[in-house]
Amino acid sequence: MDKAMEESMMGALENVIDPELGIDIVNLGLVYGVHLDEDGKAGVEMTLTSMGCPMGPQIVEQVETALGELPEIKETEVNIVWNPPWGKDKMSRYAKIALGVS
């Protein structure tokens, strides 16, 4: 997968907003990686802010929808991982300012 496609995928994922925090999952640092195979199957490795996150299924559905809008992507598989654990240090400067976190 080339850099432009990775950037397109990450750009699409910036449209997925965590409903509890009101910030997109990319700036929150929840997306650990994306890939796309030759058949158009996208993979997303990501985490959630907590193991018991009630919005998890909704966020996964939004990820699939956002990536499905890219013409190169035929199918999306989301892999939720817990290691490394998410923390405030993974957030972008924008997200930290928006949430008042230092």
PDB file of N, CA and C in Angstrom:
ATOM      1  N   MET A   1       0.849  -1.179   0.000  1.00  0.00           N
ATOM      2  CA  MET A   1       0.000   0.000   0.000  1.00  0.00           C
ATOM      3  C   MET A   1       0.891   1.237   0.000  1.00  0.00           C
ATOM      4  N   ASP A   2       0.573   2.173  -0.859  1.00  0.00           N
ATOM      5  CA  ASP A   2       1.408   3.368  -0.916  1.00  0.00           C
ATOM      6  C   ASP A   2       0.982   4.407   0.134  1.00  0.00           C
ATOM      7  N   LYS A   3       1.853   5.373   0.307  1.00  0.00           N
ATOM      8  CA  LYS A   3       1.642   6.413   1.329  1.00  0.00           C
ATOM      9  C   LYS A   3       0.365   7.207   1.058  1.00  0.00           C
ATOM     10  N   ALA A   4       0.076   7.489  -0.204  1.00  0.00           N
ATOM     11  CA  ALA A   4      -1.127   8.258  -0.548  1.00  0.00           C
ATOM     12  C   ALA A   4      -2.391   7.517  -0.124  1.00  0.00           C
ATOM     13  N   MET A   5      -2.411   6.198  -0.308  1.00  0.00           N
ATOM     14  CA  MET A   5      -3.589   5.421   0.087  1.00  0.00           C
ATOM     15  C   MET A   5      -3.726   5.403   1.603  1.00  0.00           C
ATOM     16  N   GLU A   6      -2.600   5.250   2.292  1.00  0.00           N
ATOM     17  CA  GLU A   6      -2.638   5.280   3.756  1.00  0.00           C
ATOM     18  C   GLU A   6      -3.194   6.623   4.239  1.00  0.00           C
ATOM     19  N   GLU A   7      -2.737   7.706   3.614  1.00  0.00           N
ATOM     20  CA  GLU A   7      -3.223   9.038   3.994  1.00  0.00           C
ATOM     21  C   GLU A   7      -4.708   9.187   3.690  1.00  0.00           C
ATOM     22  N   SER A   8      -5.177   8.618   2.587  1.00  0.00           N
ATOM     23  CA  SER A   8      -6.607   8.658   2.253  1.00  0.00           C
ATOM     24  C   SER A   8      -7.425   7.913   3.299  1.00  0.00           C
ATOM     25  N   MET A   9      -6.929   6.765   3.701  1.00  0.00           N
ATOM     26  CA  MET A   9      -7.638   5.973   4.705  1.00  0.00           C
ATOM     27  C   MET A   9      -7.669   6.697   6.049  1.00  0.00           C
ATOM     28  N   MET A  10      -6.542   7.248   6.454  1.00  0.00           N
ATOM     29  CA  MET A  10      -6.505   7.973   7.731  1.00  0.00           C
ATOM     30  C   MET A  10      -7.396   9.219   7.654  1.00  0.00           C
ATOM     31  N   GLY A  11      -7.422   9.866   6.495  1.00  0.00           N
ATOM     32  CA  GLY A  11      -8.289  11.022   6.311  1.00  0.00           C
ATOM     33  C   GLY A  11      -9.757  10.643   6.456  1.00  0.00           C
ATOM     34  N   ALA A  12     -10.131   9.496   5.887  1.00  0.00           N
ATOM     35  CA  ALA A  12     -11.511   9.020   6.019  1.00  0.00           C
ATOM     36  C   ALA A  12     -11.836   8.720   7.477  1.00  0.00           C
ATOM     37  N   LEU A  13     -10.867   8.167   8.191  1.00  0.00           N
ATOM     38  CA  LEU A  13     -11.095   7.823   9.597  1.00  0.00           C
ATOM     39  C   LEU A  13     -11.196   9.066  10.493  1.00  0.00           C
ATOM     40  N   GLU A  14     -10.693  10.197  10.019  1.00  0.00           N
ATOM     41  CA  GLU A  14     -10.859  11.434  10.784  1.00  0.00           C
ATOM     42  C   GLU A  14     -12.320  11.878  10.825  1.00  0.00           C
ATOM     43  N   ASN A  15     -13.157  11.266  10.003  1.00  0.00           N
ATOM     44  CA  ASN A  15     -14.591  11.555  10.023  1.00  0.00           C
ATOM     45  C   ASN A  15     -15.353  10.710  11.045  1.00  0.00           C
ATOM     46  N   VAL A  16     -14.646   9.776  11.687  1.00  0.00           N
ATOM     47  CA  VAL A  16     -15.273   8.928  12.701  1.00  0.00           C
ATOM     48  C   VAL A  16     -15.053   9.589  14.060  1.00  0.00           C
ATOM     49  N   ILE A  17     -16.136  10.065  14.630  1.00  0.00           N
ATOM     50  CA  ILE A  17     -16.072  10.810  15.890  1.00  0.00           C
ATOM     51  C   ILE A  17     -16.426   9.893  17.051  1.00  0.00           C
ATOM     52  N   ASP A  18     -15.600   9.920  18.091  1.00  0.00           N
ATOM     53  CA  ASP A  18     -15.924   9.196  19.318  1.00  0.00           C
ATOM     54  C   ASP A  18     -17.111   9.926  19.951  1.00  0.00           C
ATOM     55  N   PRO A  19     -18.276   9.276  20.056  1.00  0.00           N
ATOM     56  CA  PRO A  19     -19.475   9.966  20.531  1.00  0.00           C
ATOM     57  C   PRO A  19     -19.368  10.490  21.961  1.00  0.00           C
ATOM     58  N   GLU A  20     -18.546   9.852  22.778  1.00  0.00           N
ATOM     59  CA  GLU A  20     -18.413  10.291  24.166  1.00  0.00           C
ATOM     60  C   GLU A  20     -17.506  11.506  24.302  1.00  0.00           C
ATOM     61  N   LEU A  21     -16.460  11.574  23.474  1.00  0.00           N
ATOM     62  CA  LEU A  21     -15.484  12.653  23.615  1.00  0.00           C
ATOM     63  C   LEU A  21     -15.640  13.752  22.567  1.00  0.00           C
ATOM     64  N   GLY A  22     -16.332  13.461  21.466  1.00  0.00           N
ATOM     65  CA  GLY A  22     -16.562  14.462  20.432  1.00  0.00           C
ATOM     66  C   GLY A  22     -15.336  14.791  19.594  1.00  0.00           C
ATOM     67  N   ILE A  23     -14.335  13.912  19.599  1.00  0.00           N
ATOM     68  CA  ILE A  23     -13.098  14.089  18.828  1.00  0.00           C
ATOM     69  C   ILE A  23     -12.950  12.854  17.941  1.00  0.00           C
ATOM     70  N   ASP A  24     -12.354  13.040  16.757  1.00  0.00           N
ATOM     71  CA  ASP A  24     -12.198  11.901  15.857  1.00  0.00           C
ATOM     72  C   ASP A  24     -11.189  10.881  16.389  1.00  0.00           C
ATOM     73  N   ILE A  25     -11.353   9.648  15.933  1.00  0.00           N
ATOM     74  CA  ILE A  25     -10.540   8.547  16.456  1.00  0.00           C
ATOM     75  C   ILE A  25      -9.074   8.647  16.076  1.00  0.00           C
ATOM     76  N   VAL A  26      -8.750   9.347  14.980  1.00  0.00           N
ATOM     77  CA  VAL A  26      -7.349   9.508  14.587  1.00  0.00           C
ATOM     78  C   VAL A  26      -6.650  10.451  15.561  1.00  0.00           C
ATOM     79  N   ASN A  27      -7.246  11.614  15.816  1.00  0.00           N
ATOM     80  CA  ASN A  27      -6.627  12.570  16.734  1.00  0.00           C
ATOM     81  C   ASN A  27      -6.625  12.072  18.181  1.00  0.00           C
ATOM     82  N   LEU A  28      -7.562  11.199  18.508  1.00  0.00           N
ATOM     83  CA  LEU A  28      -7.545  10.603  19.841  1.00  0.00           C
ATOM     84  C   LEU A  28      -6.420   9.580  19.980  1.00  0.00           C
ATOM     85  N   GLY A  29      -5.856   9.165  18.853  1.00  0.00           N
ATOM     86  CA  GLY A  29      -4.774   8.174  18.898  1.00  0.00           C
ATOM     87  C   GLY A  29      -5.283   6.751  19.027  1.00  0.00           C
ATOM     88  N   LEU A  30      -6.525   6.519  18.637  1.00  0.00           N
ATOM     89  CA  LEU A  30      -7.102   5.182  18.746  1.00  0.00           C
ATOM     90  C   LEU A  30      -6.734   4.275  17.581  1.00  0.00           C
ATOM     91  N   VAL A  31      -6.333   4.856  16.451  1.00  0.00           N
ATOM     92  CA  VAL A  31      -5.970   4.065  15.269  1.00  0.00           C
ATOM     93  C   VAL A  31      -4.472   3.790  15.313  1.00  0.00           C
ATOM     94  N   TYR A  32      -4.113   2.519  15.392  1.00  0.00           N
ATOM     95  CA  TYR A  32      -2.708   2.130  15.463  1.00  0.00           C
ATOM     96  C   TYR A  32      -2.123   1.828  14.086  1.00  0.00           C
ATOM     97  N   GLY A  33      -2.976   1.456  13.131  1.00  0.00           N
ATOM     98  CA  GLY A  33      -2.467   1.169  11.796  1.00  0.00           C
ATOM     99  C   GLY A  33      -3.572   0.791  10.838  1.00  0.00           C
ATOM    100  N   VAL A  34      -3.301   1.003   9.537  1.00  0.00           N
ATOM    101  CA  VAL A  34      -4.243   0.623   8.478  1.00  0.00           C
ATOM    102  C   VAL A  34      -3.462  -0.085   7.372  1.00  0.00           C
ATOM    103  N   HIS A  35      -4.138  -0.959   6.669  1.00  0.00           N
ATOM    104  CA  HIS A  35      -3.525  -1.599   5.510  1.00  0.00           C
ATOM    105  C   HIS A  35      -4.608  -1.962   4.495  1.00  0.00           C
ATOM    106  N   LEU A  36      -4.184  -2.201   3.277  1.00  0.00           N
ATOM    107  CA  LEU A  36      -5.096  -2.553   2.194  1.00  0.00           C
ATOM    108  C   LEU A  36      -4.412  -3.582   1.312  1.00  0.00           C
ATOM    109  N   ASP A  37      -5.100  -4.709   1.080  1.00  0.00           N
ATOM    110  CA  ASP A  37      -4.494  -5.718   0.198  1.00  0.00           C
ATOM    111  C   ASP A  37      -4.917  -5.495  -1.254  1.00  0.00           C
ATOM    112  N   GLU A  38      -4.386  -6.327  -2.161  1.00  0.00           N
ATOM    113  CA  GLU A  38      -4.620  -6.165  -3.597  1.00  0.00           C
ATOM    114  C   GLU A  38      -6.085  -6.378  -3.976  1.00  0.00           C
ATOM    115  N   ASP A  39      -6.830  -7.080  -3.132  1.00  0.00           N
ATOM    116  CA  ASP A  39      -8.230  -7.378  -3.421  1.00  0.00           C
ATOM    117  C   ASP A  39      -9.188  -6.307  -2.903  1.00  0.00           C
ATOM    118  N   GLY A  40      -8.640  -5.246  -2.307  1.00  0.00           N
ATOM    119  CA  GLY A  40      -9.486  -4.183  -1.791  1.00  0.00           C
ATOM    120  C   GLY A  40      -9.992  -4.415  -0.383  1.00  0.00           C
ATOM    121  N   LYS A  41      -9.373  -5.352   0.336  1.00  0.00           N
ATOM    122  CA  LYS A  41      -9.761  -5.611   1.722  1.00  0.00           C
ATOM    123  C   LYS A  41      -8.903  -4.747   2.638  1.00  0.00           C
ATOM    124  N   ALA A  42      -9.571  -3.866   3.359  1.00  0.00           N
ATOM    125  CA  ALA A  42      -8.877  -2.970   4.276  1.00  0.00           C
ATOM    126  C   ALA A  42      -8.845  -3.583   5.665  1.00  0.00           C
ATOM    127  N   GLY A  43      -7.779  -3.298   6.363  1.00  0.00           N
ATOM    128  CA  GLY A  43      -7.664  -3.710   7.754  1.00  0.00           C
ATOM    129  C   GLY A  43      -7.329  -2.498   8.593  1.00  0.00           C
ATOM    130  N   VAL A  44      -7.954  -2.428   9.746  1.00  0.00           N
ATOM    131  CA  VAL A  44      -7.694  -1.338  10.689  1.00  0.00           C
ATOM    132  C   VAL A  44      -7.376  -1.960  12.035  1.00  0.00           C
ATOM    133  N   GLU A  45      -6.229  -1.591  12.579  1.00  0.00           N
ATOM    134  CA  GLU A  45      -5.883  -2.013  13.932  1.00  0.00           C
ATOM    135  C   GLU A  45      -6.071  -0.800  14.814  1.00  0.00           C
ATOM    136  N   MET A  46      -6.947  -0.941  15.803  1.00  0.00           N
ATOM    137  CA  MET A  46      -7.255   0.196  16.649  1.00  0.00           C
ATOM    138  C   MET A  46      -7.625  -0.273  18.054  1.00  0.00           C
ATOM    139  N   THR A  47      -7.757   0.677  18.941  1.00  0.00           N
ATOM    140  CA  THR A  47      -8.178   0.387  20.291  1.00  0.00           C
ATOM    141  C   THR A  47      -9.337   1.308  20.634  1.00  0.00           C
ATOM    142  N   LEU A  48      -9.822   1.184  21.837  1.00  0.00           N
ATOM    143  CA  LEU A  48     -10.865   2.064  22.356  1.00  0.00           C
ATOM    144  C   LEU A  48     -10.330   2.710  23.625  1.00  0.00           C
ATOM    145  N   THR A  49     -10.995   3.747  24.085  1.00  0.00           N
ATOM    146  CA  THR A  49     -10.488   4.452  25.268  1.00  0.00           C
ATOM    147  C   THR A  49     -10.570   3.598  26.518  1.00  0.00           C
ATOM    148  N   SER A  50     -11.469   2.618  26.539  1.00  0.00           N
ATOM    149  CA  SER A  50     -11.556   1.697  27.678  1.00  0.00           C
ATOM    150  C   SER A  50     -12.129   0.365  27.210  1.00  0.00           C
ATOM    151  N   MET A  51     -11.815  -0.703  27.942  1.00  0.00           N
ATOM    152  CA  MET A  51     -12.288  -2.035  27.564  1.00  0.00           C
ATOM    153  C   MET A  51     -13.812  -2.125  27.565  1.00  0.00           C
ATOM    154  N   GLY A  52     -14.452  -1.432  28.459  1.00  0.00           N
ATOM    155  CA  GLY A  52     -15.901  -1.498  28.551  1.00  0.00           C
ATOM    156  C   GLY A  52     -16.604  -0.402  27.778  1.00  0.00           C
ATOM    157  N   CYS A  53     -15.923   0.177  26.798  1.00  0.00           N
ATOM    158  CA  CYS A  53     -16.488   1.293  26.041  1.00  0.00           C
ATOM    159  C   CYS A  53     -17.817   0.880  25.403  1.00  0.00           C
ATOM    160  N   PRO A  54     -18.931   1.485  25.835  1.00  0.00           N
ATOM    161  CA  PRO A  54     -20.232   1.106  25.291  1.00  0.00           C
ATOM    162  C   PRO A  54     -20.424   1.528  23.832  1.00  0.00           C
ATOM    163  N   MET A  55     -19.584   2.433  23.355  1.00  0.00           N
ATOM    164  CA  MET A  55     -19.701   2.925  21.987  1.00  0.00           C
ATOM    165  C   MET A  55     -18.865   2.115  20.999  1.00  0.00           C
ATOM    166  N   GLY A  56     -18.167   1.089  21.472  1.00  0.00           N
ATOM    167  CA  GLY A  56     -17.294   0.291  20.619  1.00  0.00           C
ATOM    168  C   GLY A  56     -17.949  -0.195  19.340  1.00  0.00           C
ATOM    169  N   PRO A  57     -19.100  -0.892  19.425  1.00  0.00           N
ATOM    170  CA  PRO A  57     -19.738  -1.379  18.198  1.00  0.00           C
ATOM    171  C   PRO A  57     -20.133  -0.249  17.240  1.00  0.00           C
ATOM    172  N   GLN A  58     -20.575   0.867  17.784  1.00  0.00           N
ATOM    173  CA  GLN A  58     -20.953   2.010  16.949  1.00  0.00           C
ATOM    174  C   GLN A  58     -19.729   2.588  16.242  1.00  0.00           C
ATOM    175  N   ILE A  59     -18.613   2.691  16.947  1.00  0.00           N
ATOM    176  CA  ILE A  59     -17.382   3.215  16.352  1.00  0.00           C
ATOM    177  C   ILE A  59     -16.890   2.284  15.247  1.00  0.00           C
ATOM    178  N   VAL A  60     -16.914   0.981  15.486  1.00  0.00           N
ATOM    179  CA  VAL A  60     -16.488   0.009  14.467  1.00  0.00           C
ATOM    180  C   VAL A  60     -17.361   0.146  13.218  1.00  0.00           C
ATOM    181  N   GLU A  61     -18.653   0.285  13.407  1.00  0.00           N
ATOM    182  CA  GLU A  61     -19.576   0.454  12.268  1.00  0.00           C
ATOM    183  C   GLU A  61     -19.249   1.736  11.493  1.00  0.00           C
ATOM    184  N   GLN A  62     -18.938   2.807  12.208  1.00  0.00           N
ATOM    185  CA  GLN A  62     -18.582   4.060  11.550  1.00  0.00           C
ATOM    186  C   GLN A  62     -17.270   3.937  10.789  1.00  0.00           C
ATOM    187  N   VAL A  63     -16.312   3.183  11.324  1.00  0.00           N
ATOM    188  CA  VAL A  63     -15.039   2.940  10.629  1.00  0.00           C
ATOM    189  C   VAL A  63     -15.316   2.221   9.312  1.00  0.00           C
ATOM    190  N   GLU A  64     -16.131   1.174   9.361  1.00  0.00           N
ATOM    191  CA  GLU A  64     -16.454   0.414   8.148  1.00  0.00           C
ATOM    192  C   GLU A  64     -17.151   1.303   7.121  1.00  0.00           C
ATOM    193  N   THR A  65     -18.056   2.153   7.576  1.00  0.00           N
ATOM    194  CA  THR A  65     -18.774   3.052   6.668  1.00  0.00           C
ATOM    195  C   THR A  65     -17.830   4.076   6.049  1.00  0.00           C
ATOM    196  N   ALA A  66     -16.979   4.690   6.880  1.00  0.00           N
ATOM    197  CA  ALA A  66     -16.060   5.728   6.393  1.00  0.00           C
ATOM    198  C   ALA A  66     -15.105   5.166   5.345  1.00  0.00           C
ATOM    199  N   LEU A  67     -14.527   4.001   5.610  1.00  0.00           N
ATOM    200  CA  LEU A  67     -13.586   3.415   4.649  1.00  0.00           C
ATOM    201  C   LEU A  67     -14.308   2.882   3.424  1.00  0.00           C
ATOM    202  N   GLY A  68     -15.544   2.439   3.590  1.00  0.00           N
ATOM    203  CA  GLY A  68     -16.327   1.933   2.474  1.00  0.00           C
ATOM    204  C   GLY A  68     -16.631   2.991   1.421  1.00  0.00           C
ATOM    205  N   GLU A  69     -16.489   4.261   1.800  1.00  0.00           N
ATOM    206  CA  GLU A  69     -16.720   5.346   0.854  1.00  0.00           C
ATOM    207  C   GLU A  69     -15.543   5.562  -0.094  1.00  0.00           C
ATOM    208  N   LEU A  70     -14.394   4.978   0.228  1.00  0.00           N
ATOM    209  CA  LEU A  70     -13.237   5.070  -0.666  1.00  0.00           C
ATOM    210  C   LEU A  70     -13.409   4.031  -1.775  1.00  0.00           C
ATOM    211  N   PRO A  71     -13.284   4.419  -3.036  1.00  0.00           N
ATOM    212  CA  PRO A  71     -13.546   3.483  -4.136  1.00  0.00           C
ATOM    213  C   PRO A  71     -12.624   2.265  -4.168  1.00  0.00           C
ATOM    214  N   GLU A  72     -11.435   2.383  -3.623  1.00  0.00           N
ATOM    215  CA  GLU A  72     -10.479   1.263  -3.642  1.00  0.00           C
ATOM    216  C   GLU A  72     -10.844   0.170  -2.640  1.00  0.00           C
ATOM    217  N   ILE A  73     -11.688   0.502  -1.671  1.00  0.00           N
ATOM    218  CA  ILE A  73     -11.972  -0.427  -0.572  1.00  0.00           C
ATOM    219  C   ILE A  73     -13.282  -1.163  -0.806  1.00  0.00           C
ATOM    220  N   LYS A  74     -13.184  -2.488  -0.847  1.00  0.00           N
ATOM    221  CA  LYS A  74     -14.347  -3.345  -1.066  1.00  0.00           C
ATOM    222  C   LYS A  74     -14.890  -3.916   0.243  1.00  0.00           C
ATOM    223  N   GLU A  75     -14.009  -4.079   1.225  1.00  0.00           N
ATOM    224  CA  GLU A  75     -14.375  -4.717   2.495  1.00  0.00           C
ATOM    225  C   GLU A  75     -13.443  -4.187   3.574  1.00  0.00           C
ATOM    226  N   THR A  76     -13.951  -4.096   4.791  1.00  0.00           N
ATOM    227  CA  THR A  76     -13.123  -3.607   5.900  1.00  0.00           C
ATOM    228  C   THR A  76     -13.228  -4.556   7.084  1.00  0.00           C
ATOM    229  N   GLU A  77     -12.074  -4.849   7.661  1.00  0.00           N
ATOM    230  CA  GLU A  77     -12.022  -5.652   8.882  1.00  0.00           C
ATOM    231  C   GLU A  77     -11.358  -4.806   9.963  1.00  0.00           C
ATOM    232  N   VAL A  78     -12.060  -4.645  11.083  1.00  0.00           N
ATOM    233  CA  VAL A  78     -11.533  -3.858  12.196  1.00  0.00           C
ATOM    234  C   VAL A  78     -11.070  -4.820  13.277  1.00  0.00           C
ATOM    235  N   ASN A  79      -9.826  -4.650  13.692  1.00  0.00           N
ATOM    236  CA  ASN A  79      -9.251  -5.478  14.742  1.00  0.00           C
ATOM    237  C   ASN A  79      -9.039  -4.593  15.976  1.00  0.00           C
ATOM    238  N   ILE A  80      -9.838  -4.828  17.012  1.00  0.00           N
ATOM    239  CA  ILE A  80      -9.693  -4.069  18.260  1.00  0.00           C
ATOM    240  C   ILE A  80      -8.615  -4.752  19.101  1.00  0.00           C
ATOM    241  N   VAL A  81      -7.608  -3.995  19.478  1.00  0.00           N
ATOM    242  CA  VAL A  81      -6.510  -4.523  20.292  1.00  0.00           C
ATOM    243  C   VAL A  81      -6.419  -3.727  21.598  1.00  0.00           C
ATOM    244  N   TRP A  82      -5.840  -4.338  22.593  1.00  0.00           N
ATOM    245  CA  TRP A  82      -5.696  -3.665  23.897  1.00  0.00           C
ATOM    246  C   TRP A  82      -4.240  -3.451  24.274  1.00  0.00           C
ATOM    247  N   ASN A  83      -3.348  -3.846  23.382  1.00  0.00           N
ATOM    248  CA  ASN A  83      -1.932  -3.668  23.661  1.00  0.00           C
ATOM    249  C   ASN A  83      -1.266  -3.091  22.417  1.00  0.00           C
ATOM    250  N   PRO A  84      -0.629  -1.945  22.480  1.00  0.00           N
ATOM    251  CA  PRO A  84      -0.423  -1.180  23.704  1.00  0.00           C
ATOM    252  C   PRO A  84      -1.711  -0.493  24.152  1.00  0.00           C
ATOM    253  N   PRO A  85      -1.867  -0.349  25.463  1.00  0.00           N
ATOM    254  CA  PRO A  85      -3.065   0.305  25.971  1.00  0.00           C
ATOM    255  C   PRO A  85      -3.105   1.779  25.572  1.00  0.00           C
ATOM    256  N   TRP A  86      -4.315   2.272  25.351  1.00  0.00           N
ATOM    257  CA  TRP A  86      -4.484   3.671  24.992  1.00  0.00           C
ATOM    258  C   TRP A  86      -4.255   4.530  26.225  1.00  0.00           C
ATOM    259  N   GLY A  87      -3.672   5.705  25.984  1.00  0.00           N
ATOM    260  CA  GLY A  87      -3.478   6.686  27.046  1.00  0.00           C
ATOM    261  C   GLY A  87      -3.466   8.077  26.443  1.00  0.00           C
ATOM    262  N   LYS A  88      -3.545   9.072  27.278  1.00  0.00           N
ATOM    263  CA  LYS A  88      -3.584  10.465  26.820  1.00  0.00           C
ATOM    264  C   LYS A  88      -2.364  10.827  25.977  1.00  0.00           C
ATOM    265  N   ASP A  89      -1.264  10.140  26.191  1.00  0.00           N
ATOM    266  CA  ASP A  89      -0.039  10.411  25.436  1.00  0.00           C
ATOM    267  C   ASP A  89      -0.190  10.086  23.950  1.00  0.00           C
ATOM    268  N   LYS A  90      -1.182   9.301  23.570  1.00  0.00           N
ATOM    269  CA  LYS A  90      -1.404   8.945  22.168  1.00  0.00           C
ATOM    270  C   LYS A  90      -2.217  10.006  21.424  1.00  0.00           C
ATOM    271  N   MET A  91      -2.811  10.944  22.152  1.00  0.00           N
ATOM    272  CA  MET A  91      -3.642  11.981  21.553  1.00  0.00           C
ATOM    273  C   MET A  91      -2.788  13.025  20.845  1.00  0.00           C
ATOM    274  N   SER A  92      -3.344  13.573  19.754  1.00  0.00           N
ATOM    275  CA  SER A  92      -2.663  14.662  19.056  1.00  0.00           C
ATOM    276  C   SER A  92      -2.749  15.936  19.890  1.00  0.00           C
ATOM    277  N   ARG A  93      -1.938  16.896  19.535  1.00  0.00           N
ATOM    278  CA  ARG A  93      -1.962  18.194  20.216  1.00  0.00           C
ATOM    279  C   ARG A  93      -3.361  18.808  20.112  1.00  0.00           C
ATOM    280  N   TYR A  94      -3.964  18.687  18.920  1.00  0.00           N
ATOM    281  CA  TYR A  94      -5.313  19.202  18.696  1.00  0.00           C
ATOM    282  C   TYR A  94      -6.309  18.600  19.701  1.00  0.00           C
ATOM    283  N   ALA A  95      -6.285  17.269  19.846  1.00  0.00           N
ATOM    284  CA  ALA A  95      -7.225  16.598  20.747  1.00  0.00           C
ATOM    285  C   ALA A  95      -6.995  17.026  22.190  1.00  0.00           C
ATOM    286  N   LYS A  96      -5.726  17.142  22.571  1.00  0.00           N
ATOM    287  CA  LYS A  96      -5.420  17.555  23.952  1.00  0.00           C
ATOM    288  C   LYS A  96      -5.950  18.966  24.231  1.00  0.00           C
ATOM    289  N   ILE A  97      -5.770  19.862  23.266  1.00  0.00           N
ATOM    290  CA  ILE A  97      -6.271  21.236  23.450  1.00  0.00           C
ATOM    291  C   ILE A  97      -7.800  21.226  23.504  1.00  0.00           C
ATOM    292  N   ALA A  98      -8.439  20.506  22.598  1.00  0.00           N
ATOM    293  CA  ALA A  98      -9.890  20.453  22.529  1.00  0.00           C
ATOM    294  C   ALA A  98     -10.513  19.893  23.812  1.00  0.00           C
ATOM    295  N   LEU A  99      -9.815  18.949  24.425  1.00  0.00           N
ATOM    296  CA  LEU A  99     -10.350  18.311  25.642  1.00  0.00           C
ATOM    297  C   LEU A  99      -9.773  18.928  26.925  1.00  0.00           C
ATOM    298  N   GLY A 100      -8.882  19.897  26.776  1.00  0.00           N
ATOM    299  CA  GLY A 100      -8.290  20.540  27.949  1.00  0.00           C
ATOM    300  C   GLY A 100      -7.376  19.631  28.728  1.00  0.00           C
ATOM    301  N   VAL A 101      -6.675  18.766  28.006  1.00  0.00           N
ATOM    302  CA  VAL A 101      -5.758  17.805  28.629  1.00  0.00           C
ATOM    303  C   VAL A 101      -4.330  18.266  28.373  1.00  0.00           C
ATOM    304  N   SER A 102      -3.500  18.164  29.377  1.00  0.00           N
ATOM    305  CA  SER A 102      -2.089  18.544  29.159  1.00  0.00           C
ATOM    306  C   SER A 102      -1.176  17.351  29.250  1.00  0.00           C
TER     307      SER A 102
END
